[in-house]
Short mmCIF file of C-alpha atoms and ligand atoms in Angstrom, two decimals:
data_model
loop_
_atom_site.label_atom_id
_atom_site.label_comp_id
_atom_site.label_asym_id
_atom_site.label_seq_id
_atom_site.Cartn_x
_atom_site.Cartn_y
_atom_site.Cartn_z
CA UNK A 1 170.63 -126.12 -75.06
CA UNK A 2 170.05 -124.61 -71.29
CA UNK A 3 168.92 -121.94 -70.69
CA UNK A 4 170.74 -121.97 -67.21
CA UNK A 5 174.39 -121.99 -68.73
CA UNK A 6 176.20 -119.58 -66.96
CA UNK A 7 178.70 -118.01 -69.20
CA UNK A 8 181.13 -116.09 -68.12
CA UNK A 9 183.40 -112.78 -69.81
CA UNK A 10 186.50 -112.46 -68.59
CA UNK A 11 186.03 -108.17 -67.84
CA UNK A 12 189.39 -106.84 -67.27
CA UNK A 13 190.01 -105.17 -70.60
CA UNK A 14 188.38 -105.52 -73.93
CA UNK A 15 185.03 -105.54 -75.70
CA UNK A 16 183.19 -107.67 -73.06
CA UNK A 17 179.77 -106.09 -73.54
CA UNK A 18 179.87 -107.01 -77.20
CA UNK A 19 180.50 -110.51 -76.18
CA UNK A 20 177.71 -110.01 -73.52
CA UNK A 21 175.38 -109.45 -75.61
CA UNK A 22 176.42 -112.09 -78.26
CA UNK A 23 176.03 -115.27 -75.76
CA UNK A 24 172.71 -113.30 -74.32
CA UNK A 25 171.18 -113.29 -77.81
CA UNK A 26 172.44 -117.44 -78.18
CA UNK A 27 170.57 -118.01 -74.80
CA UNK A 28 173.31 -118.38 -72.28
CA UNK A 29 173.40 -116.42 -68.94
CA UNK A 30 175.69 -114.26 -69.71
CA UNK A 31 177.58 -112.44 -66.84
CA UNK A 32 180.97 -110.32 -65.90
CA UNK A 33 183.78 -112.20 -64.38
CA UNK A 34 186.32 -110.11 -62.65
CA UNK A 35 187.23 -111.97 -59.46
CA UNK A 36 187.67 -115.89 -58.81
CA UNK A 37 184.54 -116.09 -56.75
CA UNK A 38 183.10 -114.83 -60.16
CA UNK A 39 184.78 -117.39 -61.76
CA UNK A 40 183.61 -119.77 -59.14
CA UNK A 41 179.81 -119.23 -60.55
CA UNK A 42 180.63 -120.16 -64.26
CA UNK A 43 180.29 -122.73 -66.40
CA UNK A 44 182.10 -121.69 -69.17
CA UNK A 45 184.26 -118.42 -69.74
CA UNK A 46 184.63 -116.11 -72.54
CA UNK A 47 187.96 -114.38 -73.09
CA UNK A 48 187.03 -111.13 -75.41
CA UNK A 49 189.51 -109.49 -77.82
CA UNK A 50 191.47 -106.21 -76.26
CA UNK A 51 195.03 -106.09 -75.70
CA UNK A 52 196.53 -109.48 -74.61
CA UNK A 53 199.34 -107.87 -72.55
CA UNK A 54 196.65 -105.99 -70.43
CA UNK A 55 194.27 -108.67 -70.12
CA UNK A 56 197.57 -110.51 -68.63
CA UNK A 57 198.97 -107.96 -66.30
CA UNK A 58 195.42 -107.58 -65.04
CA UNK A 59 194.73 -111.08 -64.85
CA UNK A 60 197.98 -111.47 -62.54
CA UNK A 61 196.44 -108.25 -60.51
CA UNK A 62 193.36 -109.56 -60.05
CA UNK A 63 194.76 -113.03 -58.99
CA UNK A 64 192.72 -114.89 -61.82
CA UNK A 65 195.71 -116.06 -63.81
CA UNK A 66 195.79 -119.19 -61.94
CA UNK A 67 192.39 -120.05 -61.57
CA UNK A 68 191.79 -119.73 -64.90
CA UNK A 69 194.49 -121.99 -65.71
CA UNK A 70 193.37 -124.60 -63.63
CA UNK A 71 189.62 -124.16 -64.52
CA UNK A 72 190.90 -125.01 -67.80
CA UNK A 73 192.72 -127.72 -67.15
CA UNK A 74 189.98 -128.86 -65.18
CA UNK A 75 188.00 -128.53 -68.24
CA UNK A 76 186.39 -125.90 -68.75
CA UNK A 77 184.82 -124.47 -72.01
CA UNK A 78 186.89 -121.38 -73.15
CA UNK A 79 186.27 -119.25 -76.26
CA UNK A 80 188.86 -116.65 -77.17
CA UNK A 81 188.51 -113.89 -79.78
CA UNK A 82 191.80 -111.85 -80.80
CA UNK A 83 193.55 -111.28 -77.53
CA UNK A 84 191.49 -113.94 -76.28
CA UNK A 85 192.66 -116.48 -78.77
CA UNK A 86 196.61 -115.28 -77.91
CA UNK A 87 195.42 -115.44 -74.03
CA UNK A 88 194.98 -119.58 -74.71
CA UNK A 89 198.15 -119.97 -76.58
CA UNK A 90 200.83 -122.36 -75.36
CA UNK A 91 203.33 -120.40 -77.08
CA UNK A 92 203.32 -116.27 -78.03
CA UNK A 93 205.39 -114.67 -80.77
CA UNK A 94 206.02 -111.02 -80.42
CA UNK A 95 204.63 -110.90 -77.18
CA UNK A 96 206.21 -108.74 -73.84
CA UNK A 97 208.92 -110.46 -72.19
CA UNK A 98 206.96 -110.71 -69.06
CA UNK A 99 203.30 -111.81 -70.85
CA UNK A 100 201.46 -114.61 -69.46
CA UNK A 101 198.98 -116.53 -70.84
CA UNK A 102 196.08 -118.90 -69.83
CA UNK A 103 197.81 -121.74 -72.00
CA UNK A 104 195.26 -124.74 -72.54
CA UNK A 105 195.64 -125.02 -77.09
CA UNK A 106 199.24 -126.41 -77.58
CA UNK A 107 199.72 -123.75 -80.59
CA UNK A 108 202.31 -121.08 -81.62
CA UNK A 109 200.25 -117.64 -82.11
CA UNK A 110 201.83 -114.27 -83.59
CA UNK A 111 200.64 -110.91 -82.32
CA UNK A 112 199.75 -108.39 -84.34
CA UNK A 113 200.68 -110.62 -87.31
CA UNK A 114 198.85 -109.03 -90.25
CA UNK A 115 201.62 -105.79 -89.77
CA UNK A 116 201.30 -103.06 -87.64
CA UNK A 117 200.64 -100.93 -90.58
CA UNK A 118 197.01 -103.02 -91.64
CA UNK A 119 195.04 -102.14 -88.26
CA UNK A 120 192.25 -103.27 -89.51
CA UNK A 121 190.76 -105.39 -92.30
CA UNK A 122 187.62 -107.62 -93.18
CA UNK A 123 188.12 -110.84 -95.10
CA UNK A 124 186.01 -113.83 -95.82
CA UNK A 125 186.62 -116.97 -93.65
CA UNK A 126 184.80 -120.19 -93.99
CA UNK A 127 184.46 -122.13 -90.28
CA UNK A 128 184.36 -125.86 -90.17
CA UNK A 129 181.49 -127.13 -88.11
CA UNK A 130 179.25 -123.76 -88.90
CA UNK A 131 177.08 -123.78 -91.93
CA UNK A 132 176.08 -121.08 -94.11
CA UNK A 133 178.14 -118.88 -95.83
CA UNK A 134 181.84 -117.99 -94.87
CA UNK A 135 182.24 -115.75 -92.27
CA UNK A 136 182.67 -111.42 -92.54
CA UNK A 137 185.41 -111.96 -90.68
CA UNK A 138 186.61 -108.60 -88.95
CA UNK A 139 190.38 -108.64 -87.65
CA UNK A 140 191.94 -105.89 -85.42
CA UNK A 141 195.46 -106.23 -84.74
CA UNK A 142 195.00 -109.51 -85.36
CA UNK A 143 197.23 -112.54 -84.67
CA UNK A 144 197.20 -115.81 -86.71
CA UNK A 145 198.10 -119.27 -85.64
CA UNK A 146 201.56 -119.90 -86.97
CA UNK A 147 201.74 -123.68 -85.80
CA UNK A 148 199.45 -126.08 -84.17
CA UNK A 149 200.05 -129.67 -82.45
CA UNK A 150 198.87 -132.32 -83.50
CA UNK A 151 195.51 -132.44 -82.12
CA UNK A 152 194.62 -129.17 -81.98
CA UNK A 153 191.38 -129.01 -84.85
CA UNK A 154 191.72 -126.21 -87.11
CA UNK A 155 188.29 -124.88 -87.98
CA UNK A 156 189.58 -122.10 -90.35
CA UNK A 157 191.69 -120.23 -92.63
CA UNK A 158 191.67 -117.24 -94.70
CA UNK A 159 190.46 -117.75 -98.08
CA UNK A 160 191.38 -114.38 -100.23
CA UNK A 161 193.96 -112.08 -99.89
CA UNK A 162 197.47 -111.90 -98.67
CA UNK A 163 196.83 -113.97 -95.94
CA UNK A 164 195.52 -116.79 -97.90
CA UNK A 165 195.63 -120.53 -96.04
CA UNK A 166 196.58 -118.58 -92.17
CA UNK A 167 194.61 -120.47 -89.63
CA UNK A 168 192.78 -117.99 -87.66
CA UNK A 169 190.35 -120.17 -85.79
CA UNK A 170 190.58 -123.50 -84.30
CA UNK A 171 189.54 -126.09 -81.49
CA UNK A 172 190.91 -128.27 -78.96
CA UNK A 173 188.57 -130.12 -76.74
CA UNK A 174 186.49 -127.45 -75.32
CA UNK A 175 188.79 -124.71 -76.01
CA UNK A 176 188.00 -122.68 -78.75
CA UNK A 177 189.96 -119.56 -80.43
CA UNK A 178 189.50 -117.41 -83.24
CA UNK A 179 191.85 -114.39 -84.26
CA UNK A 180 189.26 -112.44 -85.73
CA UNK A 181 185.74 -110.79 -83.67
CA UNK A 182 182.60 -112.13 -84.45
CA UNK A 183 181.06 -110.04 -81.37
CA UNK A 184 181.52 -106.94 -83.54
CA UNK A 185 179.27 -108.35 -86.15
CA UNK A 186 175.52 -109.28 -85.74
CA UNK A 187 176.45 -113.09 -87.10
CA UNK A 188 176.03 -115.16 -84.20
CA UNK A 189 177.57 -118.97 -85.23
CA UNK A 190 180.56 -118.60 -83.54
CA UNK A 191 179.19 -117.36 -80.17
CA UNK A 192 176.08 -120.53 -80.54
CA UNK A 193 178.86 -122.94 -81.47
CA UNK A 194 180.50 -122.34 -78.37
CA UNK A 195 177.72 -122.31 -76.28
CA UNK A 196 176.22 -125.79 -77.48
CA UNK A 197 180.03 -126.63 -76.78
CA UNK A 198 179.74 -125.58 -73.44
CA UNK A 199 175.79 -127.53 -73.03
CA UNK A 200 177.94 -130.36 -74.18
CA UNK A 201 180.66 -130.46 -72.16
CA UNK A 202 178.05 -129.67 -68.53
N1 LIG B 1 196.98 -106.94 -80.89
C1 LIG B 1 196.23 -107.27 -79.72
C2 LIG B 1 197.06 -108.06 -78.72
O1 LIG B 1 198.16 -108.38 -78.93
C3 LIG B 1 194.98 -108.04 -80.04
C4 LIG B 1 194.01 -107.15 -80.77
C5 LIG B 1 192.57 -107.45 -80.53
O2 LIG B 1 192.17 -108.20 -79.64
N2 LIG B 1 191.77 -106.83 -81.34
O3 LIG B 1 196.55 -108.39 -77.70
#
């Protein structure tokens, strides 16, 4: 892996430092993006979790709702955690009226799908293409993925609980999503998946 990859937050709203420091520690060049000449300098972008319809009110301020959409298309590696993973959906359920999203994973996402009530929970998730043990998987508000194309990979589920068999992360090319935040935790295999995704892909 290069050390030269230039990775990208997207720093509107959300827990960007977290994600920061995650890509820093997997040996990316980590860096803010808040305007497109930002976006301009980056190899691959990082789209942290937050509040999706801020992070797409902003995005529309900041004119980056665009380019991002046609970095992506262009292809460019994404990875989005929470509202990040809802900010790549082709399709949002329970979202504003007027929220946009980056599109780019041809899947139906819920917001704040758990129930308003559970703000917060951990549960064990197993990821396909990481080894070790399943993931401490922390979820905030979380969304799930309540339908995917066909195409779209999905790299994991929830394993115990009520929430048993919901997809909450998958891939599609060199898009990747999860609904829960491995930032927030010191286990680093999602963030190093993504970047060796991203060495790939330059
Ligand atoms: N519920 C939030 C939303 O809809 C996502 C929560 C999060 O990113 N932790 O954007």
């Amino acid at each position: 892996m290069s050390v030269s990859l230039r990775v990208g937050v997207l720093a509107l709203q959300g827990d960007v430092r977290e994600h920061l420091r995650a890509l820093t520690e997997c040996g990316a060049a980590a860096r803010p993006v808040r305007r497109p000449g930002e976006l301009d300098q980056v190899d691959a972008l990082v789209v942290p979790g937050g509040e999706s319809t801020t992070i797409s009110k902003l995005a529309v301020e900041f004119e980056l709702l665009e380019p991002v959409r046609k970095r992506i298309g262009a292809g460019m590696p994404v990875y989005g955690s929470c509202a990040g993973m809802i900010m790549l959906a082709d399709e949002i359920l329970d979202g504003r009226p007027d929220q946009q999203s980056f599109t780019g994973i041809p899947m139906t996402v819920r917001r704040n799908a758990f129930g308003r009530q559970v703000d917060s929970f951990e549960a064990p998730v197993a990821i396909d293409g990481v080894d070790g043990p399943p993931f401490h998987a922390v979820f905030i508000r979380a969304p799930w993925v309540e339908r995917v194309e066909p195409g779209v990979e999905v790299l994991g589920r929830v394993v115990a609980g009520e929430a048993t068999g919901r997809i909450v992360a998958v891939r599609q090319g060199n898009l990747l999503a999860t609904a829960f935040h491995p930032e927030l935790t010191g286990d680093r295999r999602v963030h190093q998946l993504f970047v060796e995704m991203a060495a790939a892909a330059g």
